[in-house]
């Protein structure tokens, strides 16, 4: 009989500027995760996949999985490893966990992601970001910190499709307002269009609220099979129906689209994930997309097929990403407002989609039965998509 | 000079904190790229088996996996397709304004190369402007040669700069 992977539980630490060590943050996340399904105990967990990219640089710790396992009271006997795909690390951990539980290599896997990015002297994390892109070919040109790259992306979207600054601001306003009541978000404040439009310049056309913050934090979730999950919870099960991870380049000069606002690799990933999940874009009721910048969400709603190419700005400005809109996006506040501790983000997104599909989200989308998470990572060089559903693929 | 908070690093070189490539022959099989830069040439590798030109240079052909590669010149002048300017908050290691441009060097695979633009005051660059290769020195790489002591290996890197109108 086929083993179908489900996401059973999820939780996160408080995200923001944290007076804590990276292993403290992982412990907070593991506790929040197991508190979500109190019947599940650390001894039940036979696998751990850790997602962190900056532990090596900012916490002087490599081979993180055994360290995290021990501090979290886990004694994995099936798998104990780490993955490093930067902004997509958490989603990668969930994809790997799905494969392991469905193949029978593991039964109950914790996917846990986290970063401690605020170093004792602030220059260090910004400097270390030279490693976030291809160090010798893009980092060395000062492309490590992403605002210039996404400023170019926004300019090309404006040039080719007539997108306006107001369209970008609409994304920031929507996501900040979603996070205003989220107690674990880094930015817990409502934002007006006027504030977003009048914010200080970062790299034109991007201003303060167009950019996600630097964040300390961790998140953890549990991936298991439907049979095992039923022993621990009475909640509706949330299946991981289909996934894809697409990488066509690393160096920016080899960007696969016709220009920086044409995300061919997102379309390929979406097509593959939808096909595996046996759905189409119009089936998606709620999505958590990678809003590292407001412009990213504008382009993502296009490339994921929620609207036509070039109409992402209008889609966001006309509130189609808000509750009651065509596809509510980043309903917990997204990267822009909850924050972005790289390896933790995909797990935060998966946890929010789980809650949406179980009917217990803070900003609940009515009758949500299919949800999606999406990440981009590097210099927009890799795209990762997971499709979740209330029913398994038949 | 000691590193603040880590006195044991006095006069030691941590490559994990070096923003420039380890260009020396001892650490990089594509060292020829940097030697060519020193001569004012922007080059990359071309496969002698299948003819494929790849950027950046590499040690195998990504198309046919041949190891039989040669260096070929890329144009050193191009046109600005689009650019961004960062004036405030420029990260450590770079000067304000930090200007990035996607430039077209007119040949594949260099139709849309993302580069830094230097020697260019803020507010003066325009789309369509012509830019040219600008090679500049960066700190030498101190290589520990055992009994010979530390040998300093000279390094350069590149950006583009506006062609004077």
PDB file of N, CA and C in Angstrom, chain A residues 278-338:
ATOM      1  N   UNK A 278      -1.322  16.714  -9.626  1.00  0.00           N
ATOM      2  CA  UNK A 278      -2.549  16.564 -10.429  1.00  0.00           C
ATOM      3  C   UNK A 278      -3.530  17.706 -10.158  1.00  0.00           C
ATOM      4  N   UNK A 279      -3.020  18.921 -10.232  1.00  0.00           N
ATOM      5  CA  UNK A 279      -3.872  20.109 -10.114  1.00  0.00           C
ATOM      6  C   UNK A 279      -3.473  21.097 -11.209  1.00  0.00           C
ATOM      7  N   UNK A 280      -4.249  22.171 -11.310  1.00  0.00           N
ATOM      8  CA  UNK A 280      -3.810  23.286 -12.147  1.00  0.00           C
ATOM      9  C   UNK A 280      -3.777  24.532 -11.267  1.00  0.00           C
ATOM     10  N   UNK A 281      -3.217  25.604 -11.813  1.00  0.00           N
ATOM     11  CA  UNK A 281      -3.043  26.834 -11.024  1.00  0.00           C
ATOM     12  C   UNK A 281      -4.379  27.310 -10.443  1.00  0.00           C
ATOM     13  N   UNK A 282      -5.455  27.107 -11.192  1.00  0.00           N
ATOM     14  CA  UNK A 282      -6.764  27.623 -10.746  1.00  0.00           C
ATOM     15  C   UNK A 282      -7.308  26.859  -9.537  1.00  0.00           C
ATOM     16  N   UNK A 283      -6.690  25.709  -9.204  1.00  0.00           N
ATOM     17  CA  UNK A 283      -7.129  24.956  -8.017  1.00  0.00           C
ATOM     18  C   UNK A 283      -6.549  25.518  -6.720  1.00  0.00           C
ATOM     19  N   UNK A 284      -5.522  26.356  -6.815  1.00  0.00           N
ATOM     20  CA  UNK A 284      -4.823  26.843  -5.608  1.00  0.00           C
ATOM     21  C   UNK A 284      -5.679  27.897  -4.909  1.00  0.00           C
ATOM     22  N   UNK A 285      -6.019  27.631  -3.636  1.00  0.00           N
ATOM     23  CA  UNK A 285      -6.900  28.544  -2.885  1.00  0.00           C
ATOM     24  C   UNK A 285      -6.126  29.503  -1.993  1.00  0.00           C
ATOM     25  N   UNK A 286      -4.904  29.118  -1.643  1.00  0.00           N
ATOM     26  CA  UNK A 286      -4.082  29.960  -0.765  1.00  0.00           C
ATOM     27  C   UNK A 286      -2.625  29.641  -1.055  1.00  0.00           C
ATOM     28  N   UNK A 287      -1.761  30.668  -1.029  1.00  0.00           N
ATOM     29  CA  UNK A 287      -0.350  30.440  -1.370  1.00  0.00           C
ATOM     30  C   UNK A 287       0.563  31.226  -0.442  1.00  0.00           C
ATOM     31  N   UNK A 288       1.705  30.642  -0.176  1.00  0.00           N
ATOM     32  CA  UNK A 288       2.784  31.336   0.530  1.00  0.00           C
ATOM     33  C   UNK A 288       3.922  31.437  -0.482  1.00  0.00           C
ATOM     34  N   UNK A 289       4.104  32.616  -1.050  1.00  0.00           N
ATOM     35  CA  UNK A 289       5.160  32.765  -2.052  1.00  0.00           C
ATOM     36  C   UNK A 289       6.333  33.534  -1.456  1.00  0.00           C
ATOM     37  N   UNK A 290       7.450  33.516  -2.166  1.00  0.00           N
ATOM     38  CA  UNK A 290       8.701  34.037  -1.621  1.00  0.00           C
ATOM     39  C   UNK A 290       8.785  35.548  -1.834  1.00  0.00           C
ATOM     40  N   UNK A 291       8.183  36.296  -0.895  1.00  0.00           N
ATOM     41  CA  UNK A 291       8.155  37.756  -1.004  1.00  0.00           C
ATOM     42  C   UNK A 291       9.386  38.368  -0.321  1.00  0.00           C
ATOM     43  N   UNK A 292      10.572  37.934  -0.736  1.00  0.00           N
ATOM     44  CA  UNK A 292      11.797  38.546  -0.221  1.00  0.00           C
ATOM     45  C   UNK A 292      11.797  40.036  -0.546  1.00  0.00           C
ATOM     46  N   UNK A 293      11.172  40.375  -1.674  1.00  0.00           N
ATOM     47  CA  UNK A 293      10.925  41.766  -2.065  1.00  0.00           C
ATOM     48  C   UNK A 293       9.496  41.825  -2.596  1.00  0.00           C
ATOM     49  N   UNK A 294       8.893  43.001  -2.492  1.00  0.00           N
ATOM     50  CA  UNK A 294       7.519  43.155  -2.996  1.00  0.00           C
ATOM     51  C   UNK A 294       7.445  42.756  -4.467  1.00  0.00           C
ATOM     52  N   UNK A 295       8.454  43.138  -5.255  1.00  0.00           N
ATOM     53  CA  UNK A 295       8.438  42.810  -6.689  1.00  0.00           C
ATOM     54  C   UNK A 295       8.425  41.299  -6.910  1.00  0.00           C
ATOM     55  N   UNK A 296       9.043  40.545  -5.979  1.00  0.00           N
ATOM     56  CA  UNK A 296       9.061  39.088  -6.144  1.00  0.00           C
ATOM     57  C   UNK A 296       7.644  38.544  -6.149  1.00  0.00           C
ATOM     58  N   UNK A 297       6.824  39.010  -5.200  1.00  0.00           N
ATOM     59  CA  UNK A 297       5.448  38.501  -5.122  1.00  0.00           C
ATOM     60  C   UNK A 297       4.652  38.887  -6.370  1.00  0.00           C
ATOM     61  N   UNK A 298       4.896  40.104  -6.890  1.00  0.00           N
ATOM     62  CA  UNK A 298       4.214  40.543  -8.119  1.00  0.00           C
ATOM     63  C   UNK A 298       4.514  39.571  -9.260  1.00  0.00           C
ATOM     64  N   UNK A 299       5.769  39.183  -9.394  1.00  0.00           N
ATOM     65  CA  UNK A 299       6.166  38.288 -10.497  1.00  0.00           C
ATOM     66  C   UNK A 299       5.715  36.853 -10.206  1.00  0.00           C
ATOM     67  N   UNK A 300       5.758  36.456  -8.935  1.00  0.00           N
ATOM     68  CA  UNK A 300       5.388  35.079  -8.578  1.00  0.00           C
ATOM     69  C   UNK A 300       3.911  34.793  -8.891  1.00  0.00           C
ATOM     70  N   UNK A 301       3.010  35.736  -8.591  1.00  0.00           N
ATOM     71  CA  UNK A 301       1.590  35.460  -8.877  1.00  0.00           C
ATOM     72  C   UNK A 301       1.367  35.291 -10.375  1.00  0.00           C
ATOM     73  N   UNK A 302       2.234  35.905 -11.185  1.00  0.00           N
ATOM     74  CA  UNK A 302       2.151  35.703 -12.641  1.00  0.00           C
ATOM     75  C   UNK A 302       2.683  34.328 -13.037  1.00  0.00           C
ATOM     76  N   UNK A 303       3.919  34.051 -12.602  1.00  0.00           N
ATOM     77  CA  UNK A 303       4.585  32.832 -13.076  1.00  0.00           C
ATOM     78  C   UNK A 303       3.953  31.568 -12.493  1.00  0.00           C
ATOM     79  N   UNK A 304       3.292  31.700 -11.328  1.00  0.00           N
ATOM     80  CA  UNK A 304       2.595  30.544 -10.758  1.00  0.00           C
ATOM     81  C   UNK A 304       1.231  30.351 -11.413  1.00  0.00           C
ATOM     82  N   UNK A 305       0.851  31.291 -12.278  1.00  0.00           N
ATOM     83  CA  UNK A 305      -0.371  31.135 -13.061  1.00  0.00           C
ATOM     84  C   UNK A 305      -1.632  31.667 -12.390  1.00  0.00           C
ATOM     85  N   UNK A 306      -1.485  32.519 -11.360  1.00  0.00           N
ATOM     86  CA  UNK A 306      -2.680  33.076 -10.701  1.00  0.00           C
ATOM     87  C   UNK A 306      -3.278  34.208 -11.536  1.00  0.00           C
ATOM     88  N   UNK A 307      -2.449  34.831 -12.380  1.00  0.00           N
ATOM     89  CA  UNK A 307      -2.927  35.850 -13.317  1.00  0.00           C
ATOM     90  C   UNK A 307      -2.044  35.780 -14.549  1.00  0.00           C
ATOM     91  N   UNK A 308      -2.363  36.600 -15.569  1.00  0.00           N
ATOM     92  CA  UNK A 308      -1.564  36.564 -16.809  1.00  0.00           C
ATOM     93  C   UNK A 308      -0.205  37.221 -16.589  1.00  0.00           C
ATOM     94  N   UNK A 309       0.775  36.823 -17.398  1.00  0.00           N
ATOM     95  CA  UNK A 309       2.104  37.432 -17.345  1.00  0.00           C
ATOM     96  C   UNK A 309       1.981  38.938 -17.595  1.00  0.00           C
ATOM     97  N   UNK A 310       2.597  39.697 -16.695  1.00  0.00           N
ATOM     98  CA  UNK A 310       2.568  41.150 -16.848  1.00  0.00           C
ATOM     99  C   UNK A 310       1.472  41.824 -16.049  1.00  0.00           C
ATOM    100  N   UNK A 311       0.524  41.008 -15.526  1.00  0.00           N
ATOM    101  CA  UNK A 311      -0.603  41.598 -14.796  1.00  0.00           C
ATOM    102  C   UNK A 311      -0.484  41.437 -13.285  1.00  0.00           C
ATOM    103  N   UNK A 312       0.704  41.044 -12.819  1.00  0.00           N
ATOM    104  CA  UNK A 312       0.906  40.841 -11.385  1.00  0.00           C
ATOM    105  C   UNK A 312       0.702  42.103 -10.562  1.00  0.00           C
ATOM    106  N   UNK A 313       1.129  43.225 -11.099  1.00  0.00           N
ATOM    107  CA  UNK A 313       0.976  44.492 -10.385  1.00  0.00           C
ATOM    108  C   UNK A 313      -0.487  44.813 -10.147  1.00  0.00           C
ATOM    109  N   UNK A 314      -1.268  44.693 -11.210  1.00  0.00           N
ATOM    110  CA  UNK A 314      -2.720  44.946 -11.119  1.00  0.00           C
ATOM    111  C   UNK A 314      -3.380  43.934 -10.172  1.00  0.00           C
ATOM    112  N   UNK A 315      -2.943  42.665 -10.257  1.00  0.00           N
ATOM    113  CA  UNK A 315      -3.492  41.593  -9.412  1.00  0.00           C
ATOM    114  C   UNK A 315      -3.300  41.947  -7.937  1.00  0.00           C
ATOM    115  N   UNK A 316      -2.110  42.416  -7.589  1.00  0.00           N
ATOM    116  CA  UNK A 316      -1.816  42.753  -6.196  1.00  0.00           C
ATOM    117  C   UNK A 316      -2.526  44.039  -5.777  1.00  0.00           C
ATOM    118  N   UNK A 317      -2.506  45.042  -6.658  1.00  0.00           N
ATOM    119  CA  UNK A 317      -3.120  46.327  -6.300  1.00  0.00           C
ATOM    120  C   UNK A 317      -4.634  46.198  -6.152  1.00  0.00           C
ATOM    121  N   UNK A 318      -5.241  45.282  -6.899  1.00  0.00           N
ATOM    122  CA  UNK A 318      -6.702  45.120  -6.824  1.00  0.00           C
ATOM    123  C   UNK A 318      -7.093  44.136  -5.713  1.00  0.00           C
ATOM    124  N   UNK A 319      -6.165  43.888  -4.787  1.00  0.00           N
ATOM    125  CA  UNK A 319      -6.427  43.128  -3.556  1.00  0.00           C
ATOM    126  C   UNK A 319      -6.758  41.651  -3.806  1.00  0.00           C
ATOM    127  N   UNK A 320      -6.326  41.096  -4.959  1.00  0.00           N
ATOM    128  CA  UNK A 320      -6.565  39.669  -5.218  1.00  0.00           C
ATOM    129  C   UNK A 320      -5.703  38.790  -4.312  1.00  0.00           C
ATOM    130  N   UNK A 321      -4.669  39.388  -3.656  1.00  0.00           N
ATOM    131  CA  UNK A 321      -3.799  38.635  -2.752  1.00  0.00           C
ATOM    132  C   UNK A 321      -4.289  38.717  -1.305  1.00  0.00           C
ATOM    133  N   UNK A 322      -5.374  39.446  -1.081  1.00  0.00           N
ATOM    134  CA  UNK A 322      -5.888  39.612   0.284  1.00  0.00           C
ATOM    135  C   UNK A 322      -7.083  38.684   0.515  1.00  0.00           C
ATOM    136  N   UNK A 323      -7.503  38.559   1.765  1.00  0.00           N
ATOM    137  CA  UNK A 323      -8.645  37.686   2.091  1.00  0.00           C
ATOM    138  C   UNK A 323      -9.845  38.133   1.262  1.00  0.00           C
ATOM    139  N   UNK A 324     -10.516  37.170   0.610  1.00  0.00           N
ATOM    140  CA  UNK A 324     -11.623  37.505  -0.261  1.00  0.00           C
ATOM    141  C   UNK A 324     -11.183  37.689  -1.711  1.00  0.00           C
ATOM    142  N   UNK A 325      -9.866  37.796  -1.941  1.00  0.00           N
ATOM    143  CA  UNK A 325      -9.336  37.930  -3.304  1.00  0.00           C
ATOM    144  C   UNK A 325      -9.232  36.573  -3.975  1.00  0.00           C
ATOM    145  N   UNK A 326      -8.731  36.571  -5.211  1.00  0.00           N
ATOM    146  CA  UNK A 326      -8.674  35.331  -5.998  1.00  0.00           C
ATOM    147  C   UNK A 326      -7.781  34.287  -5.327  1.00  0.00           C
ATOM    148  N   UNK A 327      -6.560  34.668  -4.952  1.00  0.00           N
ATOM    149  CA  UNK A 327      -5.661  33.761  -4.219  1.00  0.00           C
ATOM    150  C   UNK A 327      -4.984  34.546  -3.089  1.00  0.00           C
ATOM    151  N   UNK A 328      -5.493  34.450  -1.865  1.00  0.00           N
ATOM    152  CA  UNK A 328      -4.797  35.118  -0.754  1.00  0.00           C
ATOM    153  C   UNK A 328      -3.358  34.598  -0.645  1.00  0.00           C
ATOM    154  N   UNK A 329      -2.415  35.528  -0.529  1.00  0.00           N
ATOM    155  CA  UNK A 329      -0.988  35.165  -0.574  1.00  0.00           C
ATOM    156  C   UNK A 329      -0.293  35.666   0.691  1.00  0.00           C
ATOM    157  N   UNK A 330       0.535  34.806   1.263  1.00  0.00           N
ATOM    158  CA  UNK A 330       1.340  35.165   2.444  1.00  0.00           C
ATOM    159  C   UNK A 330       0.474  35.641   3.604  1.00  0.00           C
ATOM    160  N   UNK A 331      -0.483  34.782   3.934  1.00  0.00           N
ATOM    161  CA  UNK A 331      -1.531  35.116   4.906  1.00  0.00           C
ATOM    162  C   UNK A 331      -1.024  35.244   6.343  1.00  0.00           C
ATOM    163  N   UNK A 332       0.192  34.829   6.627  1.00  0.00           N
ATOM    164  CA  UNK A 332       0.738  35.049   7.978  1.00  0.00           C
ATOM    165  C   UNK A 332       1.621  36.289   8.017  1.00  0.00           C
ATOM    166  N   UNK A 333       1.879  36.882   6.845  1.00  0.00           N
ATOM    167  CA  UNK A 333       2.714  38.081   6.769  1.00  0.00           C
ATOM    168  C   UNK A 333       3.915  37.936   5.853  1.00  0.00           C
ATOM    169  N   UNK A 334       4.224  36.683   5.485  1.00  0.00           N
ATOM    170  CA  UNK A 334       5.295  36.460   4.508  1.00  0.00           C
ATOM    171  C   UNK A 334       6.675  36.853   5.005  1.00  0.00           C
ATOM    172  N   UNK A 335       7.623  36.808   4.082  1.00  0.00           N
ATOM    173  CA  UNK A 335       8.998  37.176   4.434  1.00  0.00           C
ATOM    174  C   UNK A 335       9.096  38.658   4.786  1.00  0.00           C
ATOM    175  N   UNK A 336       8.294  39.476   4.088  1.00  0.00           N
ATOM    176  CA  UNK A 336       8.365  40.923   4.290  1.00  0.00           C
ATOM    177  C   UNK A 336       8.120  41.291   5.749  1.00  0.00           C
ATOM    178  N   UNK A 337       7.169  40.620   6.401  1.00  0.00           N
ATOM    179  CA  UNK A 337       6.788  41.054   7.746  1.00  0.00           C
ATOM    180  C   UNK A 337       7.074  40.014   8.841  1.00  0.00           C
ATOM    181  N   UNK A 338       6.975  38.725   8.530  1.00  0.00           N
ATOM    182  CA  UNK A 338       7.329  37.728   9.560  1.00  0.00           C
ATOM    183  C   UNK A 338       8.852  37.661   9.671  1.00  0.00           C
TER     184      UNK A 338
END
